[in-house]
mmCIF file of C-alpha atoms in Angstrom:
data_model
loop_
_atom_site.group_PDB
_atom_site.id
_atom_site.type_symbol
_atom_site.label_atom_id
_atom_site.label_comp_id
_atom_site.label_asym_id
_atom_site.label_seq_id
_atom_site.Cartn_x
_atom_site.Cartn_y
_atom_site.Cartn_z
ATOM 1 C CA ASP A 1 -2.322 -15.791 4.134
ATOM 2 C CA ILE A 2 -2.164 -13.528 7.167
ATOM 3 C CA GLN A 3 -5.428 -11.706 7.796
ATOM 4 C CA MET A 4 -5.252 -8.215 9.270
ATOM 5 C CA THR A 5 -8.304 -6.962 11.188
ATOM 6 C CA GLN A 6 -8.691 -3.369 12.302
ATOM 7 C CA SER A 7 -11.078 -1.972 14.863
ATOM 8 C CA PRO A 8 -13.075 0.093 14.770
ATOM 9 C CA SER A 9 -13.920 0.439 11.057
ATOM 10 C CA SER A 10 -14.753 4.075 11.673
ATOM 11 C CA LEU A 11 -14.774 6.529 14.531
ATOM 12 C CA SER A 12 -15.886 10.079 15.168
ATOM 13 C CA ALA A 13 -13.601 12.364 17.116
ATOM 14 C CA SER A 14 -12.939 16.017 17.829
ATOM 15 C CA VAL A 15 -9.808 18.081 17.431
ATOM 16 C CA GLY A 16 -7.655 17.521 20.489
ATOM 17 C CA ASP A 17 -9.006 14.038 21.221
ATOM 18 C CA ARG A 18 -6.760 11.058 21.836
ATOM 19 C CA VAL A 19 -7.505 8.415 19.204
ATOM 20 C CA THR A 20 -6.561 4.745 19.290
ATOM 21 C CA ILE A 21 -6.885 2.269 16.430
ATOM 22 C CA ALA A 22 -6.313 -1.447 16.909
ATOM 23 C CA CYS A 23 -4.956 -3.956 14.419
ATOM 24 C CA ARG A 24 -4.842 -7.709 14.912
ATOM 25 C CA ALA A 25 -2.960 -10.241 12.801
ATOM 26 C CA SER A 26 -4.267 -13.774 12.327
ATOM 27 C CA GLN A 27 -0.834 -15.129 13.297
ATOM 28 C CA SER A 28 2.311 -13.698 14.791
ATOM 29 C CA ILE A 29 4.125 -11.164 12.628
ATOM 30 C CA SER A 30 6.719 -10.154 15.234
ATOM 31 C CA SER A 31 7.125 -6.383 14.741
ATOM 32 C CA HIS A 32 6.625 -6.437 10.962
ATOM 33 C CA LEU A 33 3.731 -3.997 11.057
ATOM 34 C CA ILE A 34 3.275 -0.769 9.156
ATOM 35 C CA TRP A 35 0.688 1.999 9.463
ATOM 36 C CA HIS A 36 -0.380 4.114 6.477
ATOM 37 C CA GLN A 37 -2.575 7.217 6.310
ATOM 38 C CA GLN A 38 -4.726 7.960 3.281
ATOM 39 C CA LYS A 39 -6.624 11.179 2.669
ATOM 40 C CA PRO A 40 -9.457 11.349 0.125
ATOM 41 C CA GLY A 41 -8.191 11.402 -3.442
ATOM 42 C CA LYS A 42 -4.583 10.975 -2.357
ATOM 43 C CA ALA A 43 -2.076 8.169 -2.282
ATOM 44 C CA PRO A 44 -1.361 6.490 1.040
ATOM 45 C CA LYS A 45 1.498 7.771 3.145
ATOM 46 C CA LEU A 46 3.659 5.645 5.421
ATOM 47 C CA LEU A 47 3.435 6.808 9.033
ATOM 48 C CA ILE A 48 5.013 4.089 11.162
ATOM 49 C CA TYR A 49 7.174 1.087 10.322
ATOM 50 C CA ALA A 50 8.372 -1.871 12.365
ATOM 51 C CA ALA A 51 5.353 -1.353 14.635
ATOM 52 C CA CYS A 52 6.714 1.648 16.524
ATOM 53 C CA ASN A 53 9.175 3.626 14.400
ATOM 54 C CA LEU A 54 8.024 7.007 13.178
ATOM 55 C CA GLN A 55 8.733 7.692 9.504
ATOM 56 C CA SER A 56 10.810 10.809 8.905
ATOM 57 C CA GLY A 57 8.652 13.923 8.829
ATOM 58 C CA VAL A 58 5.673 12.396 10.611
ATOM 59 C CA PRO A 59 4.509 14.425 13.629
ATOM 60 C CA SER A 60 5.339 13.031 17.052
ATOM 61 C CA ARG A 61 1.658 12.950 18.045
ATOM 62 C CA PHE A 62 1.529 9.667 16.098
ATOM 63 C CA SER A 63 2.819 6.562 17.840
ATOM 64 C CA GLY A 64 2.627 2.833 17.357
ATOM 65 C CA SER A 65 2.965 -0.109 19.690
ATOM 66 C CA GLY A 66 2.580 -3.851 19.846
ATOM 67 C CA SER A 67 4.190 -7.056 18.694
ATOM 68 C CA GLY A 68 3.139 -10.562 17.798
ATOM 69 C CA THR A 69 -0.522 -10.288 16.825
ATOM 70 C CA ASP A 70 -1.828 -7.117 18.503
ATOM 71 C CA PHE A 71 -0.908 -3.598 17.514
ATOM 72 C CA THR A 72 -2.102 -0.075 18.177
ATOM 73 C CA LEU A 73 -1.848 3.280 16.432
ATOM 74 C CA THR A 74 -2.359 6.262 18.719
ATOM 75 C CA ILE A 75 -2.838 9.907 17.843
ATOM 76 C CA SER A 76 -2.235 11.790 21.071
ATOM 77 C CA SER A 77 -4.057 14.996 20.130
ATOM 78 C CA LEU A 78 -6.066 14.861 16.928
ATOM 79 C CA GLN A 79 -5.423 17.719 14.494
ATOM 80 C CA PRO A 80 -7.632 18.861 11.593
ATOM 81 C CA GLU A 81 -5.233 17.371 9.048
ATOM 82 C CA ASP A 82 -5.468 13.929 10.707
ATOM 83 C CA PHE A 83 -8.998 13.202 9.528
ATOM 84 C CA ALA A 84 -8.280 10.372 7.122
ATOM 85 C CA THR A 85 -8.374 6.607 6.723
ATOM 86 C CA TYR A 86 -5.676 4.557 8.418
ATOM 87 C CA TYR A 87 -4.500 1.137 7.279
ATOM 88 C CA CYS A 88 -2.299 -1.377 9.017
ATOM 89 C CA GLN A 89 -0.222 -3.707 6.842
ATOM 90 C CA GLN A 90 1.928 -6.723 7.606
ATOM 91 C CA ASN A 91 5.404 -6.948 6.164
ATOM 92 C CA ASN A 92 6.188 -10.387 7.559
ATOM 93 C CA SER A 93 5.285 -12.668 4.671
ATOM 94 C CA ILE A 94 3.951 -12.925 1.152
ATOM 95 C CA PRO A 95 1.272 -11.999 0.275
ATOM 96 C CA ARG A 96 1.550 -8.592 1.914
ATOM 97 C CA THR A 97 -1.860 -7.865 3.425
ATOM 98 C CA PHE A 98 -3.649 -4.791 4.701
ATOM 99 C CA GLY A 99 -6.336 -4.233 7.269
ATOM 100 C CA GLN A 100 -9.688 -3.017 5.951
ATOM 101 C CA GLY A 101 -9.035 0.519 7.132
ATOM 102 C CA THR A 102 -10.276 2.796 9.905
ATOM 103 C CA LYS A 103 -11.899 6.046 8.870
ATOM 104 C CA VAL A 104 -11.421 8.881 11.357
ATOM 105 C CA GLU A 105 -14.224 11.396 10.923
ATOM 106 C CA VAL A 106 -15.164 14.733 12.444
ATOM 107 C CA LYS A 107 -17.528 14.452 15.403
ATOM 108 C CA GLU B 1 12.538 14.081 -3.826
ATOM 109 C CA VAL B 2 11.189 10.641 -4.617
ATOM 110 C CA GLN B 3 8.773 10.649 -7.545
ATOM 111 C CA LEU B 4 6.833 7.746 -9.006
ATOM 112 C CA VAL B 5 4.709 8.481 -12.066
ATOM 113 C CA GLU B 6 2.364 5.823 -13.377
ATOM 114 C CA ALA B 7 0.827 5.603 -16.823
ATOM 115 C CA GLY B 8 -1.024 3.143 -19.020
ATOM 116 C CA GLY B 9 -4.379 2.842 -17.326
ATOM 117 C CA GLY B 10 -7.659 3.073 -19.183
ATOM 118 C CA LEU B 11 -10.886 1.351 -20.141
ATOM 119 C CA VAL B 12 -10.557 -2.219 -21.368
ATOM 120 C CA GLN B 13 -13.045 -4.965 -22.093
ATOM 121 C CA PRO B 14 -13.122 -8.158 -20.022
ATOM 122 C CA GLY B 15 -10.482 -10.545 -21.339
ATOM 123 C CA GLY B 16 -8.349 -7.698 -22.642
ATOM 124 C CA SER B 17 -4.835 -6.594 -21.782
ATOM 125 C CA LEU B 18 -3.081 -3.483 -20.523
ATOM 126 C CA ARG B 19 0.509 -2.633 -19.687
ATOM 127 C CA LEU B 20 1.118 -0.233 -16.841
ATOM 128 C CA SER B 21 4.359 1.625 -16.457
ATOM 129 C CA CYS B 22 5.966 3.658 -13.696
ATOM 130 C CA VAL B 23 8.927 5.972 -14.045
ATOM 131 C CA ALA B 24 10.925 6.591 -10.891
ATOM 132 C CA SER B 25 13.164 9.509 -10.007
ATOM 133 C CA GLY B 26 14.826 11.025 -6.973
ATOM 134 C CA PHE B 27 16.419 7.809 -5.739
ATOM 135 C CA THR B 28 18.623 4.963 -6.955
ATOM 136 C CA PHE B 29 15.931 2.792 -8.506
ATOM 137 C CA SER B 30 18.137 -0.245 -9.003
ATOM 138 C CA THR B 31 18.709 -0.649 -5.254
ATOM 139 C CA TYR B 32 15.066 -1.008 -4.244
ATOM 140 C CA TRP B 33 12.450 -3.707 -4.391
ATOM 141 C CA MET B 34 9.359 -2.307 -6.101
ATOM 142 C CA SER B 35 5.685 -3.178 -5.868
ATOM 143 C CA TRP B 36 2.249 -2.614 -7.341
ATOM 144 C CA VAL B 37 -0.665 -2.039 -4.959
ATOM 145 C CA ARG B 38 -4.243 -1.508 -6.095
ATOM 146 C CA GLN B 39 -7.388 0.011 -4.662
ATOM 147 C CA ALA B 40 -10.819 -0.744 -6.055
ATOM 148 C CA PRO B 41 -13.229 2.224 -6.037
ATOM 149 C CA GLY B 42 -14.327 2.944 -2.479
ATOM 150 C CA ARG B 43 -12.428 -0.049 -1.158
ATOM 151 C CA GLY B 44 -9.226 -0.807 0.739
ATOM 152 C CA LEU B 45 -5.685 -1.487 -0.371
ATOM 153 C CA GLU B 46 -4.538 -4.749 -1.966
ATOM 154 C CA TRP B 47 -0.931 -5.676 -2.692
ATOM 155 C CA VAL B 48 -0.622 -7.082 -6.223
ATOM 156 C CA ALA B 49 3.023 -7.955 -6.898
ATOM 157 C CA ASN B 50 6.612 -7.120 -6.085
ATOM 158 C CA ILE B 51 9.993 -7.557 -7.734
ATOM 159 C CA ARG B 52 13.546 -7.757 -6.445
ATOM 160 C CA GLN B 53 16.171 -5.178 -7.323
ATOM 161 C CA ASP B 54 17.638 -7.227 -10.178
ATOM 162 C CA GLY B 55 14.295 -8.623 -11.316
ATOM 163 C CA GLY B 56 15.281 -12.119 -10.232
ATOM 164 C CA ASP B 57 12.503 -12.683 -7.688
ATOM 165 C CA LYS B 58 8.868 -11.841 -8.319
ATOM 166 C CA TYR B 59 5.821 -12.501 -6.164
ATOM 167 C CA TYR B 60 2.105 -12.139 -6.814
ATOM 168 C CA VAL B 61 -1.185 -12.208 -4.978
ATOM 169 C CA ASP B 62 -3.039 -15.419 -5.850
ATOM 170 C CA SER B 63 -5.842 -13.640 -7.705
ATOM 171 C CA VAL B 64 -3.471 -12.374 -10.431
ATOM 172 C CA LYS B 65 -1.049 -15.286 -10.744
ATOM 173 C CA GLY B 66 -0.799 -16.475 -14.327
ATOM 174 C CA ARG B 67 -2.461 -13.309 -15.630
ATOM 175 C CA PHE B 68 -0.194 -10.442 -14.490
ATOM 176 C CA THR B 69 3.563 -10.088 -14.927
ATOM 177 C CA ILE B 70 5.721 -7.581 -13.090
ATOM 178 C CA SER B 71 8.996 -6.471 -14.633
ATOM 179 C CA ARG B 72 11.496 -3.638 -14.469
ATOM 180 C CA ASP B 73 14.151 -1.881 -16.526
ATOM 181 C CA ASN B 74 16.818 -0.457 -14.272
ATOM 182 C CA THR B 75 18.482 1.352 -17.182
ATOM 183 C CA GLU B 76 15.273 3.348 -17.637
ATOM 184 C CA ASN B 77 14.293 3.551 -13.941
ATOM 185 C CA SER B 78 11.015 1.947 -14.885
ATOM 186 C CA LEU B 79 8.597 -0.580 -13.427
ATOM 187 C CA PHE B 80 5.933 -2.380 -15.441
ATOM 188 C CA LEU B 81 2.839 -4.483 -14.920
ATOM 189 C CA GLN B 82 1.570 -6.504 -17.859
ATOM 190 C CA MET B 83 -2.054 -7.401 -17.215
ATOM 191 C CA ASN B 84 -3.754 -10.046 -19.338
ATOM 192 C CA SER B 85 -7.146 -11.745 -19.169
ATOM 193 C CA LEU B 86 -8.529 -8.784 -17.284
ATOM 194 C CA ARG B 87 -11.686 -9.205 -15.257
ATOM 195 C CA ALA B 88 -14.214 -6.781 -13.830
ATOM 196 C CA ASP B 89 -12.778 -7.276 -10.344
ATOM 197 C CA ASP B 90 -9.394 -5.981 -11.560
ATOM 198 C CA THR B 91 -10.979 -2.527 -11.820
ATOM 199 C CA ALA B 92 -8.934 -0.324 -9.506
ATOM 200 C CA LEU B 93 -6.471 2.474 -9.097
ATOM 201 C CA TYR B 94 -3.034 0.908 -9.470
ATOM 202 C CA TYR B 95 -0.203 2.431 -7.444
ATOM 203 C CA CYS B 96 3.493 2.061 -8.104
ATOM 204 C CA VAL B 97 5.204 1.769 -4.712
ATOM 205 C CA ARG B 98 8.801 1.807 -3.573
ATOM 206 C CA GLY B 99 9.736 -1.189 -1.459
ATOM 207 C CA GLY B 100 8.919 -4.863 -1.324
ATOM 208 C CA GLY B 101 6.971 -4.627 1.890
ATOM 209 C CA SER B 102 7.783 -1.366 3.622
ATOM 210 C CA PHE B 103 5.891 0.775 1.164
ATOM 211 C CA ASP B 104 7.558 4.089 1.860
ATOM 212 C CA SER B 105 6.751 6.072 -1.295
ATOM 213 C CA TRP B 106 3.689 5.900 -3.516
ATOM 214 C CA GLY B 107 2.818 7.258 -6.932
ATOM 215 C CA GLN B 108 -0.527 8.930 -7.582
ATOM 216 C CA GLY B 109 -1.901 5.887 -9.347
ATOM 217 C CA THR B 110 -3.328 5.015 -12.747
ATOM 218 C CA LEU B 111 -6.942 3.929 -13.101
ATOM 219 C CA VAL B 112 -7.809 0.648 -14.778
ATOM 220 C CA THR B 113 -11.457 0.050 -15.619
ATOM 221 C CA VAL B 114 -12.535 -3.337 -16.931
ATOM 222 C CA SER B 115 -15.991 -3.133 -18.443
ATOM 223 C CA SER B 116 -17.874 -3.984 -21.601
#
């Protein structure tokens, strides 16, 4: 199974900050990487697919990069509605696996 | 608008069974892989199973193999998860998700609690 490891597990940030979340796969997954956002009490929402493609309707302040084993989610200017938990997920092989999540909290 | 509405969760004793269902609308159900993903209370996301458009291919996470069965009825736009031999560590919110790997739409989930 491919293990997905996110760092950090949590971070504190202020509105307007640039935020970066890292995700590492235990083996190469090419660009088969997805980022989801989950707010408390809500279902996850797909933000980015194929490592760098923004899902329709997702604000352009979100971006993704990387390939192989190392990936990054960047929020260029954090907004109040962005405080949430973010999960990376590999779509390269079965079983599909998720990172443990990164909680973005108010500083 | 894509809608996925789950039902069938509840409290069940260890060793018991439950059948989850999910009714889809707003898209052509028969053209999509579908999946179940679960989330234990306060924990992260875990993919459980997925099924091909025609039901011909099905895959499971190791921890549920032999106990859970995913199925679908394209005439009713419905996805199912039959869960047998339930254990305490199956306690979770179970989400119905569109896609076999690119999980692009999620239901609100149905809670399964396994406890005596």
